[in-house]
XYZ file of N, CA and C in Angstrom:
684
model
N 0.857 -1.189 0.000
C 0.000 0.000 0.000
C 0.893 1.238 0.000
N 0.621 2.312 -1.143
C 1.658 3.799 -1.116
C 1.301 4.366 0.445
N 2.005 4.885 0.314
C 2.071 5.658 2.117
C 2.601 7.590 1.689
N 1.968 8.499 2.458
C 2.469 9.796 2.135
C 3.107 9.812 3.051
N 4.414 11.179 2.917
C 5.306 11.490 3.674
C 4.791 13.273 4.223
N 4.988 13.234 5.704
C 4.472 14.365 6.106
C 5.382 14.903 7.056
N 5.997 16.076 7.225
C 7.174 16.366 8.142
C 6.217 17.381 9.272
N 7.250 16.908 10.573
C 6.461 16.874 11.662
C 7.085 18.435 12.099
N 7.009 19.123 12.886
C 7.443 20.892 13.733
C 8.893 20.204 13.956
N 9.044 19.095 14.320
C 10.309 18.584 15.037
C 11.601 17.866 14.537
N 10.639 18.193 12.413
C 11.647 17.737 11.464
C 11.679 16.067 11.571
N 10.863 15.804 12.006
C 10.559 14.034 12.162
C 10.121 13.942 10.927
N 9.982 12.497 10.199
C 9.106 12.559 8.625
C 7.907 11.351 9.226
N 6.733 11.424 9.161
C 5.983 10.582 9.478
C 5.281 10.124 8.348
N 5.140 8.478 8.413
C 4.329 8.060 7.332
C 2.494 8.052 6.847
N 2.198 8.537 6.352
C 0.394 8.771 6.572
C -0.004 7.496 5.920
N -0.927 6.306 5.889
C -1.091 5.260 5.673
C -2.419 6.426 3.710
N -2.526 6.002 2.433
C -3.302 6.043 1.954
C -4.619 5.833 2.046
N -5.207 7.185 1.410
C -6.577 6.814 1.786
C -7.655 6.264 0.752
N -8.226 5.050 1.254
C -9.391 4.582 0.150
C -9.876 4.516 -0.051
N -10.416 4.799 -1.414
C -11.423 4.895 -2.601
C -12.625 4.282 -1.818
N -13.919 4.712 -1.420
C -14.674 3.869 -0.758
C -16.353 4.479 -1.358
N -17.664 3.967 -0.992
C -18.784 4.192 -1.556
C -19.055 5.789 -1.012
N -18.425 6.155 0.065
C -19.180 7.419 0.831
C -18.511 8.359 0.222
N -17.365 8.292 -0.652
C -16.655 9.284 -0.944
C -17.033 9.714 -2.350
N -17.834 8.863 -3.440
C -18.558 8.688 -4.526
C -17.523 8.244 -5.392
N -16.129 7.756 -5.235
C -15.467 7.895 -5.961
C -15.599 6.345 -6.968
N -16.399 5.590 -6.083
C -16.729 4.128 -6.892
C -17.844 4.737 -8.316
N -17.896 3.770 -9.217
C -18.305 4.433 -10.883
C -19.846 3.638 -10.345
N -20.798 4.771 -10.656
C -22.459 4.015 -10.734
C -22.726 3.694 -12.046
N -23.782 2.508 -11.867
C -24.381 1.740 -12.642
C -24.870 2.805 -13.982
N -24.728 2.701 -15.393
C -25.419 3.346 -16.259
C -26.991 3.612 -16.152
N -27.615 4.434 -16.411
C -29.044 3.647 -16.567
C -29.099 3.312 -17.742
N -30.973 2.588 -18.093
C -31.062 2.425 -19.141
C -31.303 3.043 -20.525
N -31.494 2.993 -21.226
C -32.027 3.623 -22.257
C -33.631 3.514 -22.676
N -33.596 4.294 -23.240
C -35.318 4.760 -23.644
C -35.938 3.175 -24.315
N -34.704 2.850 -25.169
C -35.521 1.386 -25.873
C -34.724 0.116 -24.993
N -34.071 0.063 -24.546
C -34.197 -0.897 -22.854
C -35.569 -0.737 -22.259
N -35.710 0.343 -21.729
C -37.288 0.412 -20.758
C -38.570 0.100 -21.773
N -38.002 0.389 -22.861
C -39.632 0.085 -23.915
C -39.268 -1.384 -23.996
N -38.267 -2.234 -24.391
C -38.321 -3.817 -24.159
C -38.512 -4.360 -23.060
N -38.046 -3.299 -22.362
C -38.451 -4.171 -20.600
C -40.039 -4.170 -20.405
N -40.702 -3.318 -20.963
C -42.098 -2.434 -20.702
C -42.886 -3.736 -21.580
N -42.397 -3.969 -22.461
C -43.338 -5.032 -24.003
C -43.429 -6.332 -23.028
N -41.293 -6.709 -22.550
C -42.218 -8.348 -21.858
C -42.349 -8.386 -20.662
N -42.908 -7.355 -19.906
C -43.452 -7.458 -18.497
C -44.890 -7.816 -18.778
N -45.165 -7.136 -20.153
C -46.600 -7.038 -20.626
C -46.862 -8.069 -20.973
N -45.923 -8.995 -21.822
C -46.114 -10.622 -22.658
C -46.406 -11.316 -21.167
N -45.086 -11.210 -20.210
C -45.554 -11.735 -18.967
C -46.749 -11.955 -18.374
N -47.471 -10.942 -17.947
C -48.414 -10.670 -17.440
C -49.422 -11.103 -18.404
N -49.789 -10.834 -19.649
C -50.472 -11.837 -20.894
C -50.709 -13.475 -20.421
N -49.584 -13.580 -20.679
C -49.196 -14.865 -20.682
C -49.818 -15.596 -19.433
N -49.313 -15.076 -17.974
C -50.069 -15.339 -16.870
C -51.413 -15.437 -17.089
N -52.021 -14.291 -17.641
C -53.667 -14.276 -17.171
C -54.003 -15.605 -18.509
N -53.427 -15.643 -19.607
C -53.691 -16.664 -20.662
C -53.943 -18.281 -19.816
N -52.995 -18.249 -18.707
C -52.905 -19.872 -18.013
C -54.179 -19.577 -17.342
N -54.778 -18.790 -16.711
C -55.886 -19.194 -15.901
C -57.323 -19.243 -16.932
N -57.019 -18.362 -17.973
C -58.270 -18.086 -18.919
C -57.702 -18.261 -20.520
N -57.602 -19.742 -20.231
C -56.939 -20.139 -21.932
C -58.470 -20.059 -22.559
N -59.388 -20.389 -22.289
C -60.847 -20.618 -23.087
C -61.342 -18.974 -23.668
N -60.069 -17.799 -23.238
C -60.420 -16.249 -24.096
C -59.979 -16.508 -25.182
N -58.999 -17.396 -25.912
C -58.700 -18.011 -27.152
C -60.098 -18.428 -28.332
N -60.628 -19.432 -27.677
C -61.848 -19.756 -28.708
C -62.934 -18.770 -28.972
N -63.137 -17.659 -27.496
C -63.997 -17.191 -27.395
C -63.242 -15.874 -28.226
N -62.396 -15.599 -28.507
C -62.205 -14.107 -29.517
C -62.805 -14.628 -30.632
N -62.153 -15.802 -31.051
C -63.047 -16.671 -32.237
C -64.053 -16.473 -32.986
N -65.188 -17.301 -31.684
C -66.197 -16.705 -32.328
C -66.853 -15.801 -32.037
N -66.172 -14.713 -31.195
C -66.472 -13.285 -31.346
C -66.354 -13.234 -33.001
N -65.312 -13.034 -33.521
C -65.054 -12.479 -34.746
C -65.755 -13.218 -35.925
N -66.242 -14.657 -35.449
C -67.031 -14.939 -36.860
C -68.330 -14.822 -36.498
N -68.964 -14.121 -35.128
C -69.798 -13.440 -35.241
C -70.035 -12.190 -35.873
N -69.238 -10.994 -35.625
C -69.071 -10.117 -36.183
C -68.802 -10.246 -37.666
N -68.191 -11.083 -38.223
C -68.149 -11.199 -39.430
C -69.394 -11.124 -40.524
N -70.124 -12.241 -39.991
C -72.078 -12.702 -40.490
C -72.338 -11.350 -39.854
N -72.668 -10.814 -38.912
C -73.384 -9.888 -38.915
C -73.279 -8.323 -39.758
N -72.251 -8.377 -39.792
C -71.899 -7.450 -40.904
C -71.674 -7.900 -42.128
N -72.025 -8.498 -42.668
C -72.197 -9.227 -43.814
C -73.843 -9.380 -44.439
N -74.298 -9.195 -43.614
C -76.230 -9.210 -43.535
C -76.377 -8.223 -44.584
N -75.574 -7.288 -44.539
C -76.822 -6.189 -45.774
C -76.110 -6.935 -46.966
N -75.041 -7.157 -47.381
C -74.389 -7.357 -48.677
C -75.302 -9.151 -48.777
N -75.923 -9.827 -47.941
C -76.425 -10.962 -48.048
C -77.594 -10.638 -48.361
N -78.417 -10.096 -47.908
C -79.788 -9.363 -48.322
C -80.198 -8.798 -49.423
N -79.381 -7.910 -49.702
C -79.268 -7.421 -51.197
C -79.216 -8.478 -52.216
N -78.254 -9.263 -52.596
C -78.218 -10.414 -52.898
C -79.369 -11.259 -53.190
N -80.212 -11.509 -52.124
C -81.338 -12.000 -51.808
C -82.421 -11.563 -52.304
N -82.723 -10.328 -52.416
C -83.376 -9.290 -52.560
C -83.166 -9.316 -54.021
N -82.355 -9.757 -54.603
C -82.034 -9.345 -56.196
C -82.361 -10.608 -56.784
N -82.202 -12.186 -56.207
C -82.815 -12.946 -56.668
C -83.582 -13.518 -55.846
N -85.213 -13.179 -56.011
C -86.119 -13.894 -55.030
C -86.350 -15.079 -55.691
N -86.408 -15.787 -54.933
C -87.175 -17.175 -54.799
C -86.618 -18.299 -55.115
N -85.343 -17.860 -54.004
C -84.665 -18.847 -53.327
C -85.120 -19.849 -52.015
N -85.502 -21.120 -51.701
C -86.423 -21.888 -51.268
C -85.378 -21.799 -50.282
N -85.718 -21.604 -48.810
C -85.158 -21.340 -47.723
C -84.521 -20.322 -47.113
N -83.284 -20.111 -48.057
C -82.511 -19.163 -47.692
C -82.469 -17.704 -46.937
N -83.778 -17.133 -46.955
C -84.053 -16.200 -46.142
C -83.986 -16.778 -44.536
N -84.789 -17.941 -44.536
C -84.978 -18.850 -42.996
C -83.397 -19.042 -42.677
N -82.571 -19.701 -43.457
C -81.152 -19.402 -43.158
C -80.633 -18.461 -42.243
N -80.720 -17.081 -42.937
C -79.880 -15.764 -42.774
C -80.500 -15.420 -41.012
N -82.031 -15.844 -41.330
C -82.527 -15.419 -39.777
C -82.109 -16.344 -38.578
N -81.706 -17.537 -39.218
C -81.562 -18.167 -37.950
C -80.002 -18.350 -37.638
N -79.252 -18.119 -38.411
C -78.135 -17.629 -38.309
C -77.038 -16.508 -37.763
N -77.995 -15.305 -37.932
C -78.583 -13.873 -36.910
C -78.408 -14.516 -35.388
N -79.735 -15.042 -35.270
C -79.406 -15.484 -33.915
C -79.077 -16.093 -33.213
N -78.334 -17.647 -34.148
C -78.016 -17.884 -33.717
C -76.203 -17.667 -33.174
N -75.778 -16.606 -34.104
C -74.650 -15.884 -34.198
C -74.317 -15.175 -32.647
N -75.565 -14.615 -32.124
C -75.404 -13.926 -30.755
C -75.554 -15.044 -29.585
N -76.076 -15.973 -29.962
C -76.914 -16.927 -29.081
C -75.408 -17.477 -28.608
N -74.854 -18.272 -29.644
C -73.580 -18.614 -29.371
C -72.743 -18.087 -28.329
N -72.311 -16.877 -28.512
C -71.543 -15.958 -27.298
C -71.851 -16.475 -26.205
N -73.731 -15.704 -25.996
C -74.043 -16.575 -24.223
C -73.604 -17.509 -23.910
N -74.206 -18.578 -24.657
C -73.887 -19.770 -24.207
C -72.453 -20.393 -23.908
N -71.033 -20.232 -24.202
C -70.145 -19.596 -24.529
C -69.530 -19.469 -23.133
N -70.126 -18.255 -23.049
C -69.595 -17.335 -21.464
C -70.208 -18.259 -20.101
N -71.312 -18.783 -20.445
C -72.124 -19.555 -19.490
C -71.365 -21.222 -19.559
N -70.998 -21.028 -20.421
C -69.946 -22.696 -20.324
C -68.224 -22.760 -19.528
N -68.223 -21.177 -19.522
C -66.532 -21.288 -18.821
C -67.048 -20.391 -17.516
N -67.900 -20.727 -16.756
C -68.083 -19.843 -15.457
C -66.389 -19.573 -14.424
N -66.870 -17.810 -14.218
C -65.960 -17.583 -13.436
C -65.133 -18.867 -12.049
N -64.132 -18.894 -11.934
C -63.120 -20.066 -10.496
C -64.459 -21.053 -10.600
N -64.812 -21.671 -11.669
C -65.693 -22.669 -11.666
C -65.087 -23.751 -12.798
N -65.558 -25.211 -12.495
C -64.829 -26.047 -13.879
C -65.924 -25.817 -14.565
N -65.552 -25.986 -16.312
C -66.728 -25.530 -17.772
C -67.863 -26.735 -17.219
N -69.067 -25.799 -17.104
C -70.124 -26.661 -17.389
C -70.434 -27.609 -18.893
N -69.962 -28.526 -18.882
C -70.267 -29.375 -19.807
C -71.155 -29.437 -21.107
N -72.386 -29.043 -20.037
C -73.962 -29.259 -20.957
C -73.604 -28.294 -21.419
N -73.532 -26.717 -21.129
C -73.284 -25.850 -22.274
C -71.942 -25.644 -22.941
N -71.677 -26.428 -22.250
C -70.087 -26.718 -23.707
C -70.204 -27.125 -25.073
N -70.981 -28.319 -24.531
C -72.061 -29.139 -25.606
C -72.589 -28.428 -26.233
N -73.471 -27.573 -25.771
C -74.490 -26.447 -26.123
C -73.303 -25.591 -27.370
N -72.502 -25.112 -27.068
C -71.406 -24.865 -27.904
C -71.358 -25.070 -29.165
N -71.108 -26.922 -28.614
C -70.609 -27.024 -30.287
C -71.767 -27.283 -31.409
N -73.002 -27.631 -30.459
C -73.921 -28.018 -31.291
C -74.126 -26.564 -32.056
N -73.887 -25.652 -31.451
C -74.266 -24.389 -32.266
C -74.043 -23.654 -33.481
N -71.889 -24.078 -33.013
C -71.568 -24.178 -34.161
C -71.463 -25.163 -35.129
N -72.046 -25.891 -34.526
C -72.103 -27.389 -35.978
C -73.899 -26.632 -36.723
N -74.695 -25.879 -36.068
C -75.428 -25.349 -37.201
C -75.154 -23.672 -37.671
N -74.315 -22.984 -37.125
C -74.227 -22.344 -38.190
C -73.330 -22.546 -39.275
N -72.698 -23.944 -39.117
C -71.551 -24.469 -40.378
C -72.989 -24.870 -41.349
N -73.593 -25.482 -41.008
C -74.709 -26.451 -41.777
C -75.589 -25.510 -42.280
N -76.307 -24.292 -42.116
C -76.812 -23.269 -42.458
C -76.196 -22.524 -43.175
N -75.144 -22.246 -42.689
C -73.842 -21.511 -44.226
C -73.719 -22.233 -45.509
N -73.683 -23.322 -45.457
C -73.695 -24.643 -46.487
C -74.709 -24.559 -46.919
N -75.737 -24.709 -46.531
C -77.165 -24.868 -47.422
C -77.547 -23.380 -47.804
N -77.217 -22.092 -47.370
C -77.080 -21.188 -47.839
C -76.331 -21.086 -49.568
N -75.438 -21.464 -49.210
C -74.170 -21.127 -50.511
C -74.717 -22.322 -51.288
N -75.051 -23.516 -51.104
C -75.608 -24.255 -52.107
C -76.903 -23.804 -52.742
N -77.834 -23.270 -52.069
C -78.848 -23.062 -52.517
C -79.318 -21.770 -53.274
N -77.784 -20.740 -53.003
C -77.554 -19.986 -53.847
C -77.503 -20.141 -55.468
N -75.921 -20.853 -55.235
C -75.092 -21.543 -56.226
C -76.252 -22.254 -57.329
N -76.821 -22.909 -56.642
C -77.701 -23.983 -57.339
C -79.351 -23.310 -58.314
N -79.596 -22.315 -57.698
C -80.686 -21.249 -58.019
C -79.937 -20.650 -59.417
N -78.503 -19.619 -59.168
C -78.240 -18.992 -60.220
C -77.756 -20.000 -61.304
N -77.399 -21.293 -61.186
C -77.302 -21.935 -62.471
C -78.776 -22.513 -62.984
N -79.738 -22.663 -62.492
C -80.902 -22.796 -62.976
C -81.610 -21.750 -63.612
N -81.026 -20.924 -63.376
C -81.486 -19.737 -63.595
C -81.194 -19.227 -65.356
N -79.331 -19.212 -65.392
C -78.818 -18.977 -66.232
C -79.444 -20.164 -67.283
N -79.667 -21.405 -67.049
C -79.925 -22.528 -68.298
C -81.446 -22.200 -68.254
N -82.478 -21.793 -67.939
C -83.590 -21.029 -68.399
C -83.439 -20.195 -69.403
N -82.546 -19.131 -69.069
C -82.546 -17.715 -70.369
C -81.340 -18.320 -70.850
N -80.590 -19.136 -71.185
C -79.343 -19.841 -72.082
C -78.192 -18.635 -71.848
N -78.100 -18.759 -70.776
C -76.785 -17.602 -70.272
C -75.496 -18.574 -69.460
N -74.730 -18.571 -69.484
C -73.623 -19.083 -69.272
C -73.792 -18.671 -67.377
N -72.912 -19.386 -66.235
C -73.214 -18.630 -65.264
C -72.540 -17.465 -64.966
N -71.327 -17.626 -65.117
C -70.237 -16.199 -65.600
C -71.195 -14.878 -65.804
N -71.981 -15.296 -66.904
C -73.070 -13.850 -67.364
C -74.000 -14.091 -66.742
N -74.859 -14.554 -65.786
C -75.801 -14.969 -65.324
C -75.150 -14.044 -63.675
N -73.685 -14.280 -63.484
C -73.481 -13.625 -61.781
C -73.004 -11.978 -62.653
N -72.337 -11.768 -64.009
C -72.688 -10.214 -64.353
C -73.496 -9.565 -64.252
N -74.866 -9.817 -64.450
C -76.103 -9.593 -64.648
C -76.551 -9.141 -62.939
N -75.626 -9.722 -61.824
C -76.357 -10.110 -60.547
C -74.816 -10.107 -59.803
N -74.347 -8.769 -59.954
C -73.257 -8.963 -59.125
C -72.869 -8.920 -57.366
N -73.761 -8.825 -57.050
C -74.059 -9.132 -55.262
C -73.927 -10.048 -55.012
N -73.900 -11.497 -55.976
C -73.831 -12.894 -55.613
C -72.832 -13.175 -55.159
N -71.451 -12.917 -55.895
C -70.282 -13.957 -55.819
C -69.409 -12.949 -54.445
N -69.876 -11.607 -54.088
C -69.783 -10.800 -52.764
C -69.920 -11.572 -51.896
N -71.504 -12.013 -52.003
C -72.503 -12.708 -50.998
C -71.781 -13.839 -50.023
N -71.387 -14.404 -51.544
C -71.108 -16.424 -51.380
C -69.332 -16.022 -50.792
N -68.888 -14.637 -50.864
C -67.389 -14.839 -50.778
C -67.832 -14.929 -49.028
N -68.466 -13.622 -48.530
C -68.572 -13.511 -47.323
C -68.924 -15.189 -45.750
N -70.093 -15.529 -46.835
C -70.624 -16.703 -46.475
C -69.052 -18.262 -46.260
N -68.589 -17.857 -47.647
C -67.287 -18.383 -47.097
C -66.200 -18.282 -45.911
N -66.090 -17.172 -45.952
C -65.975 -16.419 -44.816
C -65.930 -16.952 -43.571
N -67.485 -16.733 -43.583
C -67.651 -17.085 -42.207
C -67.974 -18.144 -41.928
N -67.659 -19.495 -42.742
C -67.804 -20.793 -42.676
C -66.073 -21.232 -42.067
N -65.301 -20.683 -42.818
C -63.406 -20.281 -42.095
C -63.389 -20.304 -40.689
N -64.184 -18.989 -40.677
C -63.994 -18.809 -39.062
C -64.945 -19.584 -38.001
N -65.807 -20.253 -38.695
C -66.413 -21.264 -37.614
C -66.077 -22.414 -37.498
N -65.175 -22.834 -38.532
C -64.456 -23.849 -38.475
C -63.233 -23.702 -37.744
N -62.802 -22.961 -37.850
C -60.927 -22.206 -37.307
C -62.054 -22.025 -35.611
N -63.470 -21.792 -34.987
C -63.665 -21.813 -33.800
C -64.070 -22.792 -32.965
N -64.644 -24.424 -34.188
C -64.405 -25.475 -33.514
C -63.329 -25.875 -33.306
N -62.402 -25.703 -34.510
C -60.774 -26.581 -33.874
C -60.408 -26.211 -32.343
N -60.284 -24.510 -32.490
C -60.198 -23.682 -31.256
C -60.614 -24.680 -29.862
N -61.599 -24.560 -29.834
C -62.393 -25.109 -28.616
C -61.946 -26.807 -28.439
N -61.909 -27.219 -29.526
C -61.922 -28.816 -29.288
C -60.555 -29.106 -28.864
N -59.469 -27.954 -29.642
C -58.134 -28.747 -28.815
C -57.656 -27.651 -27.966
N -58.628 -27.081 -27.162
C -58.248 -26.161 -25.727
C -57.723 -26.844 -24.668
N -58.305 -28.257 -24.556
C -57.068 -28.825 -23.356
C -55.730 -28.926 -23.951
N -55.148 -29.008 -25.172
C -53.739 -29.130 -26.147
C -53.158 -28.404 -25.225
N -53.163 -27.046 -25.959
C -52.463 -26.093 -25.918
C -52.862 -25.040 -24.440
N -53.452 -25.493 -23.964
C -53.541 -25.184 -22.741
C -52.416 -25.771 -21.872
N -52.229 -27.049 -22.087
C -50.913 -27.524 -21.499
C -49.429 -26.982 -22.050
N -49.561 -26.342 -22.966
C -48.400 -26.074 -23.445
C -48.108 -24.619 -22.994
N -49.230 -23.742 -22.742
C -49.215 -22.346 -22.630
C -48.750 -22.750 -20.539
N -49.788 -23.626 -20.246
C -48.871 -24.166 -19.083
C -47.500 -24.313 -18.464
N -46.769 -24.459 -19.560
C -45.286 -25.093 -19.472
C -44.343 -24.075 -19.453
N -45.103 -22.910 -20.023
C -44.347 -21.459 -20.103
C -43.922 -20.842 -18.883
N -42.192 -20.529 -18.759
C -41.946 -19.797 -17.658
C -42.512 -18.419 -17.684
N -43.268 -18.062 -16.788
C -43.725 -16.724 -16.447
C -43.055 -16.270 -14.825
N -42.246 -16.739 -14.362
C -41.817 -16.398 -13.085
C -40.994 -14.963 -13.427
N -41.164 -14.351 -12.656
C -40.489 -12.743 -12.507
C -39.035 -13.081 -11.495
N -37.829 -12.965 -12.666
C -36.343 -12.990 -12.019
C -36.376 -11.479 -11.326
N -35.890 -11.894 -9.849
C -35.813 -10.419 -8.978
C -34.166 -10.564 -8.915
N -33.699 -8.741 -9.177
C -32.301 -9.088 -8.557
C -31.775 -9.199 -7.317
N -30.866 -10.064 -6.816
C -30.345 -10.581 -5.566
C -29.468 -9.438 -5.308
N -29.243 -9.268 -4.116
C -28.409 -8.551 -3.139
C -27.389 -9.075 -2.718
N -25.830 -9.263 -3.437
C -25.124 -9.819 -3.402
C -24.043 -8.812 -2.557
N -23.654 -9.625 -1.133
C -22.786 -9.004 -0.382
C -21.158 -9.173 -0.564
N -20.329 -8.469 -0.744
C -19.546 -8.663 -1.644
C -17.924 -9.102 -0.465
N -18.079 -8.219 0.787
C -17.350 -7.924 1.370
C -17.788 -9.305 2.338
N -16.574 -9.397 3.225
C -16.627 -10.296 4.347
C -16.288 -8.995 5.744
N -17.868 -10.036 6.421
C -17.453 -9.080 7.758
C -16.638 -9.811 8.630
N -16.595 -9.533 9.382
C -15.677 -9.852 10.455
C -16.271 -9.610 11.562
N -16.682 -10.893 12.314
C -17.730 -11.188 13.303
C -16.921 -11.728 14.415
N -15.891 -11.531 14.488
C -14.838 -12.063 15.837
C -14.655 -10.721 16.674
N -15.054 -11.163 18.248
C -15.061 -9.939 19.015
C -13.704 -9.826 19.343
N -13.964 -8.704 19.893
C -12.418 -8.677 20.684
C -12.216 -9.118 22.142
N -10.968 -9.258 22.422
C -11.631 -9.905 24.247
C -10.797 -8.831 24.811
């Protein structure tokens, strides 16, 4: 250790022991902070975190955005289906379709929300209730688009029109039948959903979500021997 030299009134030279660098004196270097896009990545997966958490207790908000959205889909799809409808009458059913499809589009939801009750296990029967629902608005979309399909080619071989010129003539149709497709996608993409929710429920399971805290690491050794 350097040592200073200090001369005493009496011309003595005395040695001064160095003095050290220690936390109270500030002379130790502080931690950087972070930066603006550090705290915005830290900020995104505290958020995935916390996602992710509430995802393990409420994996069944998965199916249910679902068929939120292929509800919303049919229902906004109603005027461009109507029109359609409206342009070729006397189509045998298809109006009964669109209406029961309507409701049963909202009906679904309830039943839905009433099948995953709040810190309760899914009531079954309306689980059931579920799928039977969407197994008819798949089956109602289908006999929709067939009975479309099947009208405008009867139609066209009456007046000897090709169907090509038969959906020119009647262009709301192939709108109609795209939408109806549509939302046959997403009710299919909301049974898979539901049917393999125990799957991937185990897998969203398996995900570390634990929050690493930093440790308080003591660096120094004390010295716990008294004196006598």
């Amino acid at each position: 250790m350097a040592e200073f030299e200090t001369v005493t009134e009496s011309g003595q030279v005395e040695l001064e022991p160095e003095i050290l660098e220690s936390p109270e004196n500030g002379s130790l270097p502080q931690p950087a902070e972070p930066s603006k896009g550090q705290k915005f990545l830290a900020g995104v997966k505290e958020w995935l975190r916390k996602f992710t958490v509430k995802l393990k207790y409420k994996t069944h908000m998965i199916p249910l955005v679902i068929v939120l959205i292929s509800s919303l889909v049919y229902l906004c799809s109603l005027n461009t289906l109507s029109i359609a409808l409206n342009d070729i009458q006397g189509i045998d059913s298809a109006g009964i379709c669109m209406f029961v499809n309507t409701l049963v589009s909202i009906l679904v939801l309830l039943v839905f929300l009433n099948a995953f009750p709040k810190r309760k296990k899914p009531n079954i029967v309306m689980l059931v209730g579920v799928f039977v629902l969407l197994g008819l608005l798949l089956a109602l979309d289908l006999v929709f688009y067939f009975k479309v399909v099947n009208f405008a080619e009867m139609s066209a071989k009456k007046v000897f029109m090709t169907l090509d010129e038969y959906y020119a003539e009647h262009p709301m149709i192939i709108p109609a039948l795209n939408k109806v497709i549509l939302h046959v996608v997403f009710v299919g993409i909301s049974i898979l959903a539901l049917a393999f929710l125990p799957l991937y429920k185990m897998g969203i399971n398996k995900i570390n979500t634990r929050k690493v805290l930093a440790e308080n690491e003591i660096k120094e050794e004390i010295d716990t021997s008294a004196e006598v």
